[in-house]
Short mmCIF file of C-alpha atoms and ligand atoms in Angstrom, two decimals:
data_model
loop_
_atom_site.label_atom_id
_atom_site.label_comp_id
_atom_site.label_asym_id
_atom_site.label_seq_id
_atom_site.Cartn_x
_atom_site.Cartn_y
_atom_site.Cartn_z
CA UNK A 1 56.35 112.88 89.03
CA UNK A 2 59.44 114.09 90.05
CA UNK A 3 62.10 116.29 87.81
CA UNK A 4 65.80 116.08 88.26
CA UNK A 5 68.99 117.60 86.01
CA UNK A 6 70.16 114.28 85.82
CA UNK A 7 69.10 110.58 86.89
CA UNK A 8 71.66 107.65 88.11
CA UNK A 9 70.69 104.41 87.87
CA UNK A 10 72.12 102.08 89.98
CA UNK A 11 73.88 102.26 93.71
CA UNK A 12 77.09 100.93 93.08
CA UNK A 13 80.60 102.22 93.21
CA UNK A 14 80.25 103.72 89.68
CA UNK A 15 76.75 105.04 90.26
CA UNK A 16 77.70 106.99 94.14
CA UNK A 17 80.47 108.35 92.69
CA UNK A 18 78.74 109.85 89.63
CA UNK A 19 76.16 111.62 92.24
CA UNK A 20 79.18 112.86 94.23
CA UNK A 21 81.08 114.39 90.94
CA UNK A 22 77.73 115.28 89.84
CA UNK A 23 76.97 117.39 92.77
CA UNK A 24 80.35 119.31 91.74
CA UNK A 25 77.99 121.24 89.18
CA UNK A 26 75.16 122.82 89.74
CA UNK A 27 72.81 120.54 89.01
CA UNK A 28 69.71 118.79 90.31
CA UNK A 29 70.96 114.91 90.43
CA UNK A 30 68.84 111.62 91.54
CA UNK A 31 70.18 108.42 92.66
CA UNK A 32 67.74 105.46 92.37
CA UNK A 33 68.90 102.24 93.27
CA UNK A 34 66.88 99.09 93.15
CA UNK A 35 67.94 97.40 96.60
CA UNK A 36 67.58 98.59 100.19
CA UNK A 37 71.28 99.64 100.13
CA UNK A 38 73.74 101.22 98.08
CA UNK A 39 76.81 98.54 97.36
CA UNK A 40 75.07 95.40 97.76
CA UNK A 41 75.83 93.93 93.85
CA UNK A 42 79.45 94.08 92.25
CA UNK A 43 80.91 96.57 94.94
CA UNK A 44 80.41 94.67 97.82
CA UNK A 45 82.19 91.07 96.73
CA UNK A 46 85.58 91.73 94.89
CA UNK A 47 89.24 91.98 95.72
CA UNK A 48 89.56 95.21 97.10
CA UNK A 49 92.79 96.20 95.86
CA UNK A 50 93.79 99.85 94.38
CA UNK A 51 95.96 99.13 91.40
CA UNK A 52 99.06 100.41 90.53
CA UNK A 53 98.21 100.68 86.79
CA UNK A 54 101.04 98.48 84.88
CA UNK A 55 98.38 96.36 84.04
CA UNK A 56 96.85 97.58 81.00
CA UNK A 57 98.01 98.75 77.61
CA UNK A 58 100.17 102.06 77.46
CA UNK A 59 97.78 104.61 76.06
CA UNK A 60 94.48 103.46 77.51
CA UNK A 61 91.57 105.32 78.53
CA UNK A 62 92.17 102.27 81.40
CA UNK A 63 95.41 102.66 82.02
CA UNK A 64 95.66 106.34 82.36
CA UNK A 65 92.87 106.01 84.81
CA UNK A 66 94.49 103.67 86.53
CA UNK A 67 97.11 104.97 87.09
CA UNK A 68 96.04 108.87 87.82
CA UNK A 69 93.14 107.32 90.69
CA UNK A 70 95.81 105.28 92.32
CA UNK A 71 98.17 109.02 92.67
CA UNK A 72 95.00 110.69 94.03
CA UNK A 73 93.45 107.54 96.27
CA UNK A 74 95.18 108.66 99.82
CA UNK A 75 93.29 112.59 99.13
CA UNK A 76 90.20 110.72 98.31
CA UNK A 77 90.07 108.63 101.16
CA UNK A 78 91.29 111.22 103.12
CA UNK A 79 88.33 113.68 102.07
CA UNK A 80 85.88 110.56 102.17
CA UNK A 81 87.22 109.51 105.81
CA UNK A 82 87.96 105.78 104.94
CA UNK A 83 90.80 103.69 105.34
CA UNK A 84 93.21 102.81 103.01
CA UNK A 85 96.39 100.95 102.94
CA UNK A 86 99.04 101.49 100.84
CA UNK A 87 100.94 98.42 101.82
CA UNK A 88 102.17 97.79 98.46
CA UNK A 89 102.27 94.81 95.97
CA UNK A 90 104.40 91.46 95.17
CA UNK A 91 103.11 90.17 91.45
CA UNK A 92 104.65 86.38 91.18
CA UNK A 93 106.20 84.57 88.70
CA UNK A 94 107.19 80.82 88.66
CA UNK A 95 109.04 79.78 85.87
CA UNK A 96 110.66 81.45 83.07
CA UNK A 97 106.89 81.55 81.20
CA UNK A 98 105.71 84.02 83.82
CA UNK A 99 108.69 86.36 84.71
CA UNK A 100 108.19 86.96 80.86
CA UNK A 101 104.66 88.21 81.74
CA UNK A 102 106.06 90.30 84.91
CA UNK A 103 108.73 91.66 82.87
CA UNK A 104 106.07 92.89 80.32
CA UNK A 105 104.31 94.19 83.00
CA UNK A 106 107.13 95.92 83.97
CA UNK A 107 108.12 97.57 81.01
CA UNK A 108 103.79 98.62 80.44
CA UNK A 109 104.64 100.07 84.06
CA UNK A 110 107.77 102.21 83.10
CA UNK A 111 106.32 103.53 80.40
CA UNK A 112 102.96 104.44 82.39
CA UNK A 113 105.33 106.05 84.82
CA UNK A 114 104.21 103.96 87.90
CA UNK A 115 106.00 105.34 90.84
CA UNK A 116 108.33 102.97 92.44
CA UNK A 117 107.95 99.85 90.42
CA UNK A 118 111.31 97.06 90.84
CA UNK A 119 111.48 93.75 89.49
CA UNK A 120 112.89 91.32 91.96
CA UNK A 121 114.69 88.38 92.30
CA UNK A 122 112.69 84.82 93.62
CA UNK A 123 115.40 85.68 96.65
CA UNK A 124 114.41 89.29 96.52
CA UNK A 125 110.50 88.87 96.88
CA UNK A 126 111.30 86.09 99.93
CA UNK A 127 113.00 89.22 101.90
CA UNK A 128 110.50 91.13 101.93
CA UNK A 129 108.12 88.40 102.48
CA UNK A 130 109.68 85.57 104.10
CA UNK A 131 105.92 83.54 103.35
CA UNK A 132 106.47 82.87 99.76
CA UNK A 133 106.89 79.58 98.04
CA UNK A 134 110.82 78.86 97.71
CA UNK A 135 109.50 78.39 93.75
CA UNK A 136 109.27 82.16 92.86
CA UNK A 137 111.59 82.71 90.37
CA UNK A 138 110.86 86.53 89.94
CA UNK A 139 108.65 89.12 91.46
CA UNK A 140 107.09 92.52 89.99
CA UNK A 141 107.12 94.81 93.10
CA UNK A 142 105.04 98.13 92.95
CA UNK A 143 105.01 100.18 96.54
CA UNK A 144 101.93 101.71 95.37
CA UNK A 145 99.27 99.50 95.18
CA UNK A 146 97.18 99.36 98.06
CA UNK A 147 93.96 98.24 99.59
CA UNK A 148 90.28 100.07 100.43
CA UNK A 149 87.30 98.44 101.85
CA UNK A 150 85.19 98.99 98.28
CA UNK A 151 81.15 99.24 100.51
CA UNK A 152 82.83 101.44 103.00
CA UNK A 153 83.76 103.76 100.13
CA UNK A 154 80.82 104.18 98.26
CA UNK A 155 78.68 105.03 101.03
CA UNK A 156 81.24 106.99 102.35
CA UNK A 157 80.63 108.90 98.80
CA UNK A 158 76.97 108.68 98.51
CA UNK A 159 76.62 110.30 101.65
CA UNK A 160 79.05 112.96 100.81
CA UNK A 161 76.80 113.35 97.42
CA UNK A 162 73.71 113.58 99.57
CA UNK A 163 74.94 115.99 101.55
CA UNK A 164 75.79 118.09 98.46
CA UNK A 165 72.30 118.11 97.43
CA UNK A 166 71.98 114.49 95.52
CA UNK A 167 69.12 112.51 96.38
CA UNK A 168 69.02 109.29 97.46
CA UNK A 169 66.15 106.45 96.27
CA UNK A 170 66.34 103.19 97.15
CA UNK A 171 63.89 100.42 97.40
CA UNK A 172 63.34 101.42 93.44
CA UNK A 173 63.15 99.52 90.50
CA UNK A 174 63.91 101.09 87.03
CA UNK A 175 61.45 99.10 84.73
CA UNK A 176 60.88 101.57 81.95
CA UNK A 177 62.55 104.84 79.77
CA UNK A 178 61.43 106.74 77.56
CA UNK A 179 62.28 109.56 75.31
CA UNK A 180 60.24 112.71 76.18
CA UNK A 181 60.42 116.37 74.28
CA UNK A 182 62.33 117.77 77.40
CA UNK A 183 64.57 114.84 78.05
CA UNK A 184 63.99 111.15 79.86
CA UNK A 185 60.63 109.46 81.72
CA UNK A 186 61.71 107.41 84.00
CA UNK A 187 59.37 104.58 85.75
CA UNK A 188 59.75 102.79 88.91
CA UNK A 189 58.32 100.24 90.39
CA UNK A 190 57.54 102.89 92.49
CA UNK A 191 57.48 106.69 91.14
CA UNK A 192 57.74 108.42 88.28
CA UNK A 193 61.33 110.69 87.12
CA UNK A 194 61.39 112.89 84.63
CA UNK A 195 65.22 114.39 83.67
CA UNK A 196 66.96 115.58 80.76
CA UNK A 197 70.06 113.36 81.09
CA UNK A 198 70.29 110.21 82.70
CA UNK A 199 73.54 107.86 83.73
CA UNK A 200 73.16 103.84 83.65
CA UNK A 201 75.13 102.79 86.17
CA UNK A 202 73.17 99.33 86.74
CA UNK A 203 76.08 97.25 87.11
CA UNK A 204 75.20 93.56 86.16
CA UNK A 205 72.21 94.53 84.23
CA UNK A 206 73.52 97.92 82.81
CA UNK A 207 72.99 96.42 79.12
CA UNK A 208 69.47 95.21 79.79
CA UNK A 209 69.05 99.04 81.04
CA UNK A 210 70.00 100.66 78.56
CA UNK A 211 68.06 98.24 75.96
CA UNK A 212 64.74 99.71 77.98
CA UNK A 213 65.23 102.56 75.16
CA UNK A 214 68.36 102.21 73.07
CA UNK A 215 69.79 99.04 71.62
CA UNK A 216 73.16 98.23 73.49
CA UNK A 217 76.04 96.90 71.39
CA UNK A 218 77.81 95.61 74.42
CA UNK A 219 76.36 92.55 76.14
CA UNK A 220 76.93 91.65 79.67
CA UNK A 221 78.25 87.48 80.25
CA UNK A 222 78.06 86.96 84.09
CA UNK A 223 80.87 84.44 85.60
CA UNK A 224 81.08 83.59 89.03
CA UNK A 225 84.11 83.64 91.92
CA UNK A 226 84.88 82.82 94.92
CA UNK A 227 86.66 84.22 98.16
CA UNK A 228 88.08 83.13 101.45
CA UNK A 229 88.71 85.41 104.98
CA UNK A 230 90.94 84.57 107.06
CA UNK A 231 90.68 85.99 110.97
CA UNK A 232 93.36 88.14 111.48
CA UNK A 233 94.86 85.84 113.85
CA UNK A 234 95.92 83.56 110.84
CA UNK A 235 100.15 82.89 111.41
CA UNK A 236 102.41 84.20 108.78
CA UNK A 237 99.61 86.22 107.08
CA UNK A 238 101.73 88.13 104.52
CA UNK A 239 102.18 92.27 104.81
CA UNK A 240 101.90 92.98 100.76
CA UNK A 241 99.13 91.99 98.42
CA UNK A 242 100.71 89.27 97.03
CA UNK A 243 99.74 88.44 93.22
CA UNK A 244 100.40 85.18 91.30
CA UNK A 245 101.03 84.86 87.81
CA UNK A 246 100.50 81.02 87.21
CA UNK A 247 103.45 79.84 84.28
CA UNK A 248 100.34 77.19 82.78
CA UNK A 249 98.46 81.77 81.60
CA UNK A 250 95.57 80.10 83.96
CA UNK A 251 93.69 81.94 86.51
CA UNK A 252 96.16 84.12 88.85
CA UNK A 253 95.23 84.32 92.88
CA UNK A 254 95.85 87.53 95.18
CA UNK A 255 95.93 87.64 99.36
CA UNK A 256 95.10 90.54 100.37
CA UNK A 257 95.62 92.30 103.59
CA UNK A 258 92.72 94.21 104.16
CA UNK A 259 92.30 97.54 105.91
CA UNK A 260 90.64 95.73 108.57
CA UNK A 261 93.27 93.39 109.84
CA UNK A 262 91.98 90.01 107.82
CA UNK A 263 93.43 88.37 104.78
CA UNK A 264 90.98 87.60 101.75
CA UNK A 265 91.45 85.06 99.01
CA UNK A 266 91.21 84.32 95.60
CA UNK A 267 89.25 84.50 93.41
CA UNK A 268 88.09 81.51 91.24
CA UNK A 269 86.57 81.56 88.25
CA UNK A 270 83.31 79.87 87.24
CA UNK A 271 81.50 80.38 83.46
CA UNK A 272 78.49 81.99 82.97
CA UNK A 273 76.85 82.19 86.71
CA UNK A 274 74.57 85.37 87.72
CA UNK A 275 74.50 83.99 91.25
CA UNK A 276 76.11 85.32 94.53
CA UNK A 277 76.07 81.79 96.12
CA UNK A 278 79.87 80.46 96.90
CA UNK A 279 80.85 77.00 94.95
CA UNK A 280 82.74 73.97 96.90
CA UNK A 281 84.52 73.93 93.49
CA UNK A 282 85.79 77.24 93.41
CA UNK A 283 86.73 77.20 97.20
CA UNK A 284 88.64 74.25 96.87
CA UNK A 285 90.89 76.74 93.93
CA UNK A 286 91.17 79.53 95.91
CA UNK A 287 92.60 76.81 98.91
CA UNK A 288 95.19 75.02 96.63
CA UNK A 289 96.36 78.13 94.94
CA UNK A 290 96.85 79.73 98.69
CA UNK A 291 98.43 76.52 100.11
CA UNK A 292 100.94 76.34 97.03
CA UNK A 293 101.61 80.72 96.86
CA UNK A 294 101.71 80.59 100.84
CA UNK A 295 102.89 77.51 101.89
CA UNK A 296 103.11 78.57 106.03
CA UNK A 297 99.79 80.07 105.80
CA UNK A 298 97.68 78.64 108.49
CA UNK A 299 94.08 77.87 106.59
CA UNK A 300 92.44 76.68 109.72
CA UNK A 301 91.69 80.67 110.36
CA UNK A 302 88.92 80.91 108.01
CA UNK A 303 86.40 82.56 108.84
CA UNK A 304 83.82 83.49 106.01
CA UNK A 305 83.49 82.20 102.40
CA UNK A 306 81.23 84.28 99.87
CA UNK A 307 81.15 84.54 96.27
CA UNK A 308 81.21 87.58 93.25
CA UNK A 309 79.62 87.73 90.05
CA UNK A 310 82.10 89.53 87.26
CA UNK A 311 79.59 91.53 84.94
CA UNK A 312 81.74 90.47 81.58
CA UNK A 313 81.27 92.62 78.54
CA UNK A 314 81.41 91.11 74.91
CA UNK A 315 80.08 92.34 71.51
CA UNK A 316 77.49 90.92 69.63
CA UNK A 317 79.45 88.02 67.96
CA UNK A 318 80.60 87.04 71.92
CA UNK A 319 84.58 88.69 71.56
CA UNK A 320 85.34 90.47 75.01
CA UNK A 321 86.00 93.47 74.99
CA UNK A 322 89.06 95.10 77.68
CA UNK A 323 88.73 98.60 77.63
CA UNK A 324 85.91 100.41 79.29
CA UNK A 325 83.04 100.81 77.90
CA UNK A 326 80.81 104.02 78.38
CA UNK A 327 78.46 104.13 75.73
CA UNK A 328 76.46 107.23 74.55
CA UNK A 329 73.68 105.67 72.20
CA UNK A 330 71.56 109.03 72.16
CA UNK A 331 72.22 112.83 73.73
CA UNK A 332 71.87 112.99 77.18
CA UNK A 333 72.84 109.21 77.97
CA UNK A 334 75.42 107.31 79.17
CA UNK A 335 75.75 103.80 79.93
CA UNK A 336 78.77 102.37 82.07
CA UNK A 337 78.78 98.86 80.93
CA UNK A 338 80.89 95.76 82.05
CA UNK A 339 82.98 98.10 84.24
CA UNK A 340 84.78 94.89 85.88
CA UNK A 341 88.30 95.16 87.44
CA UNK A 342 90.12 97.74 88.19
CA UNK A 343 86.07 99.89 88.71
CA UNK A 344 86.57 99.96 92.01
CA UNK A 345 90.17 102.18 91.65
CA UNK A 346 88.97 104.10 89.05
CA UNK A 347 85.39 104.33 90.32
CA UNK A 348 86.19 108.15 91.33
CA UNK A 349 88.02 109.37 87.94
CA UNK A 350 85.23 107.10 86.00
CA UNK A 351 82.53 109.25 87.76
CA UNK A 352 84.81 112.33 87.23
CA UNK A 353 84.56 111.55 83.23
CA UNK A 354 80.85 110.87 83.65
CA UNK A 355 79.93 114.24 85.46
CA UNK A 356 81.91 116.05 83.08
CA UNK A 357 80.42 114.91 79.87
CA UNK A 358 77.10 115.59 81.54
CA UNK A 359 77.84 118.86 82.60
CA UNK A 360 78.60 119.71 79.22
CA UNK A 361 75.77 118.64 77.83
CA UNK A 362 73.30 120.34 80.54
CA UNK A 363 75.60 123.11 80.53
CA UNK A 364 76.01 122.96 84.09
CA UNK A 365 78.40 125.49 86.08
CA UNK A 366 80.71 124.78 89.02
CA UNK A 367 79.10 124.07 92.50
CA UNK A 368 80.86 126.67 94.60
CA UNK A 369 79.38 124.99 97.70
CA UNK A 370 80.11 121.79 96.67
CA UNK A 371 82.43 120.25 99.89
CA UNK A 372 84.25 116.94 99.12
CA UNK A 373 84.52 115.99 103.06
CA UNK A 374 82.40 113.87 104.56
CA UNK A 375 83.07 112.50 108.17
CA UNK A 376 82.46 108.76 108.84
CA UNK A 377 81.26 106.96 111.90
CA UNK A 378 83.07 107.81 114.97
CA UNK A 379 85.38 104.14 115.35
CA UNK A 380 85.79 102.85 118.95
CA UNK A 381 88.58 100.62 118.00
CA UNK A 382 91.95 101.68 117.42
CA UNK A 383 91.55 104.53 120.24
CA UNK A 384 93.94 104.99 123.07
CA UNK A 385 92.25 104.52 126.74
CA UNK A 386 92.07 108.43 127.19
CA UNK A 387 90.43 108.55 123.55
CA UNK A 388 87.98 106.13 124.74
CA UNK A 389 87.17 107.41 127.94
CA UNK A 390 86.48 111.19 126.34
CA UNK A 391 84.61 109.24 124.12
CA UNK A 392 82.12 107.88 126.77
CA UNK A 393 81.99 110.95 128.38
CA UNK A 394 80.36 112.67 125.46
CA UNK A 395 78.21 109.45 124.23
CA UNK A 396 77.90 107.24 127.06
CA UNK A 397 77.17 104.47 124.17
CA UNK A 398 80.90 104.31 123.60
CA UNK A 399 81.15 102.72 126.45
CA UNK A 400 78.79 99.63 125.56
CA UNK A 401 80.22 96.78 123.33
CA UNK A 402 77.88 95.15 120.75
CA UNK A 403 79.96 93.35 118.73
CA UNK A 404 83.20 91.87 120.83
CA UNK A 405 85.11 90.49 118.03
CA UNK A 406 85.34 93.53 116.15
CA UNK A 407 84.92 95.83 119.09
CA UNK A 408 82.13 97.82 117.88
CA UNK A 409 80.43 99.61 120.24
CA UNK A 410 76.39 100.69 120.38
CA UNK A 411 76.91 104.05 119.32
CA UNK A 412 78.54 103.55 116.53
CA UNK A 413 75.68 100.61 115.35
CA UNK A 414 72.89 103.75 116.49
CA UNK A 415 74.65 105.87 114.16
CA UNK A 416 74.52 103.49 111.45
CA UNK A 417 70.83 103.57 111.48
CA UNK A 418 70.70 107.30 112.20
CA UNK A 419 72.88 107.57 108.54
CA UNK A 420 69.97 104.98 106.98
CA UNK A 421 70.99 101.56 107.76
CA UNK A 422 67.89 99.58 107.88
CA UNK A 423 68.94 95.88 107.27
CA UNK A 424 71.49 93.34 109.61
CA UNK A 425 73.99 93.74 106.67
CA UNK A 426 73.30 97.49 105.79
CA UNK A 427 74.58 98.07 109.55
CA UNK A 428 77.73 95.79 108.88
CA UNK A 429 78.37 97.40 106.02
CA UNK A 430 79.19 100.59 108.01
CA UNK A 431 80.03 99.49 111.28
CA UNK A 432 82.20 96.26 111.13
CA UNK A 433 80.03 94.50 113.00
CA UNK A 434 79.40 90.41 112.55
CA UNK A 435 82.16 90.66 110.70
CA UNK A 436 84.90 89.25 112.65
CA UNK A 437 85.73 85.82 113.97
CA UNK A 438 82.22 84.60 115.69
CA UNK A 439 80.87 86.02 112.03
CA UNK A 440 78.13 87.48 114.00
CA UNK A 441 76.99 84.29 116.64
CA UNK A 442 77.28 86.64 119.44
CA UNK A 443 76.37 90.04 118.32
CA UNK A 444 73.65 89.57 115.57
CA UNK A 445 71.20 89.01 118.24
CA UNK A 446 71.64 92.53 119.78
CA UNK A 447 71.88 94.46 116.37
CA UNK A 448 68.73 92.94 115.57
CA UNK A 449 67.12 94.49 118.80
CA UNK A 450 68.69 97.99 118.26
CA UNK A 451 67.61 97.85 114.74
CA UNK A 452 63.56 97.09 115.62
CA UNK A 453 63.80 100.13 118.35
CA UNK A 454 65.13 102.41 115.89
CA UNK A 455 62.81 101.36 113.20
CA UNK A 456 60.00 101.07 115.37
CA UNK A 457 59.28 97.53 114.13
CA UNK A 458 58.81 93.83 115.46
CA UNK A 459 62.55 92.03 115.70
CA UNK A 460 61.10 89.32 113.55
CA UNK A 461 60.34 91.91 110.68
CA UNK A 462 63.81 93.42 110.62
CA UNK A 463 65.74 91.27 107.38
CA UNK A 464 69.29 90.54 106.97
CA UNK A 465 69.23 92.01 103.85
CA UNK A 466 66.84 93.06 100.69
CA UNK A 467 66.56 88.75 100.32
CA UNK A 468 67.26 89.43 96.51
CA UNK A 469 65.11 91.27 94.08
CA UNK A 470 64.04 90.36 90.57
CA UNK A 471 66.20 93.53 88.24
CA UNK A 472 64.24 94.15 85.62
CA UNK A 473 61.45 90.77 86.24
CA UNK A 474 64.34 88.16 84.28
CA UNK A 475 67.21 86.74 86.26
CA UNK A 476 67.50 86.56 89.80
CA UNK A 477 69.71 88.84 91.40
CA UNK A 478 70.27 87.24 95.05
CA UNK A 479 72.73 88.08 97.17
C1 FAD B 501 85.50 89.51 91.26
C2 FAD B 501 85.79 91.03 91.02
C3 FAD B 501 86.99 91.71 91.77
C4 FAD B 501 87.00 92.40 91.42
N1 FAD B 501 88.49 93.48 91.85
C5 FAD B 501 88.62 94.03 92.01
C6 FAD B 501 89.94 95.01 92.21
O1 FAD B 501 90.48 94.51 93.18
N2 FAD B 501 90.13 96.27 92.44
C7 FAD B 501 89.24 96.89 91.28
O2 FAD B 501 90.18 98.20 91.43
N3 FAD B 501 88.20 96.89 90.66
C8 FAD B 501 87.94 95.14 91.17
N4 FAD B 501 86.95 95.16 90.25
C9 FAD B 501 85.59 95.89 90.08
C10 FAD B 501 84.67 97.07 90.81
O3 FAD B 501 84.32 96.17 92.06
C11 FAD B 501 83.87 96.66 89.80
O4 FAD B 501 84.20 97.85 88.77
C12 FAD B 501 82.60 98.28 90.43
O5 FAD B 501 81.95 97.52 91.86
C13 FAD B 501 81.27 97.78 89.89
O6 FAD B 501 80.76 98.79 90.05
P1 FAD B 501 79.10 99.22 89.65
O7 FAD B 501 78.93 100.10 90.50
O8 FAD B 501 78.78 99.23 88.13
O9 FAD B 501 78.37 97.30 89.74
P2 FAD B 501 77.20 97.22 91.32
O10 FAD B 501 78.06 97.56 92.43
O11 FAD B 501 76.76 96.43 90.93
O12 FAD B 501 75.86 98.32 91.16
C14 FAD B 501 74.77 98.08 90.40
C15 FAD B 501 73.69 98.69 90.93
O13 FAD B 501 72.56 99.08 89.99
C16 FAD B 501 71.64 98.62 90.97
N5 FAD B 501 70.73 98.27 89.49
C17 FAD B 501 70.57 97.09 88.78
N6 FAD B 501 69.33 97.17 88.31
C18 FAD B 501 68.70 97.98 88.43
C19 FAD B 501 67.55 98.88 87.92
N7 FAD B 501 66.83 98.31 86.96
N8 FAD B 501 67.17 99.87 88.32
C20 FAD B 501 67.88 99.92 89.85
N9 FAD B 501 69.13 100.31 90.06
C21 FAD B 501 69.50 98.87 88.98
C22 FAD B 501 71.76 97.48 91.39
O14 FAD B 501 71.25 97.11 92.41
C23 FAD B 501 73.38 97.71 91.98
O15 FAD B 501 73.34 98.15 93.38
C24 FAD B 501 86.62 93.55 90.37
C25 FAD B 501 85.17 92.70 90.06
C26 FAD B 501 84.87 91.64 90.05
C27 FAD B 501 83.28 91.13 90.03
#
């Protein structure tokens, strides 16, 4: 049995940032993840927006955390060496009812001191973003909104946590939790852990993980969402995040110019689905919205679609919960249940919040040796010729391009494997290989060969991902 001060269950954004922030204290931390890699659940599939903070009720924990998180985001990404684009956002309305919603959000934003907010006329909005529909009647401009690659951020956080002493246990699915005299005993399908405190960050399954020991007042009701990605070559892409507030109060829409240069469109909304498979209905919805909001957009440059699942928190009576839920059913046990948007924006804030609670309970002092800095994998893309020549001199594998669409070299792939990637998807998430125009049709085989060689296994033993996992023996969770 392994002993720790605190065990974090779940290696999504919340678990990774909780682990990192817990390392700021003198604590021995374990992060247990069911899958073969971190950030393969909700944190893998979302809209990637770093919200400015005008969307939530002023004075709530969610609103306060979002504004604070946004203000700190550039510094956080600099510490973790992760690209962040503060491209600003325009929330659009096309009629009086939605105009009123925008005015309300503007007021909210002002009372939360969201920097730089402006209400624009339709004409002013089109001056900023000429590709918008002529039907825009007003727009709420937020210059502090931005975007980040969510899994890149989570991977960076867990690498930094590990460098500061946290231990990561992948392929360990928590199946049982028991109370002991000293704290808790956690049983996975592989090992047993003893700890003084537990932080449950199991995403879509956080309610069920809590119910292994305590009742949960909050239950997760999942629903599905679909997205499209357009290649960076698509004509008339917006340079700001475009958000659409429909006049009929229905599902909104986002177009996000990603840090990689592609354009993310979506999401749709499908009730009661715990399934990461794309739906035709959802894709049609996203295409229709995109064609309406950005009529000149070249939808023929579609390179990929994917689906997401929202962990909607509900009370016993079925009513929905708008705030962040952090349950504390017993001393030394916390659950973050049903944290959806803006959980990416607030991952570090939520991690700090949980870490402070845990540190107070465990009476843990500051860790003076904590180093917040992490270096990412050195990317060939974007290097000048001189920089590239220097990179090749120091490591000849920088001279071999493996993924032509995204300009990813063999050196980057090998470094990703060295940092713990064991599947094709894990390499993709760490390097961006296979994520461009050809979606891996030209480079996937090369990645397989490199993985097989480095892992010392035959090529047919290398998997794309962990191919789904039974979480708690219940519903099947397939990516
Ligand atoms: C459609 C959608 C769009 C969103 N868009 C945005 C956005 O634009 N901006 C923003 O700020 N936020 C956004 N969010 C919210 C954000 O993505 C989430 O809040 C965040 O990713 C939640 O991360 P998590 O760690 O809770 O969950 P996850 O990433 O799902 O992580 C939970 C982990 O727990 C593991 N696990 C589960 N059960 C067990 C077990 N028994 N044992 C061990 N491990 C287990 C899982 O394998 C998983 O890796 C969006 C969310 C959704 C759904």
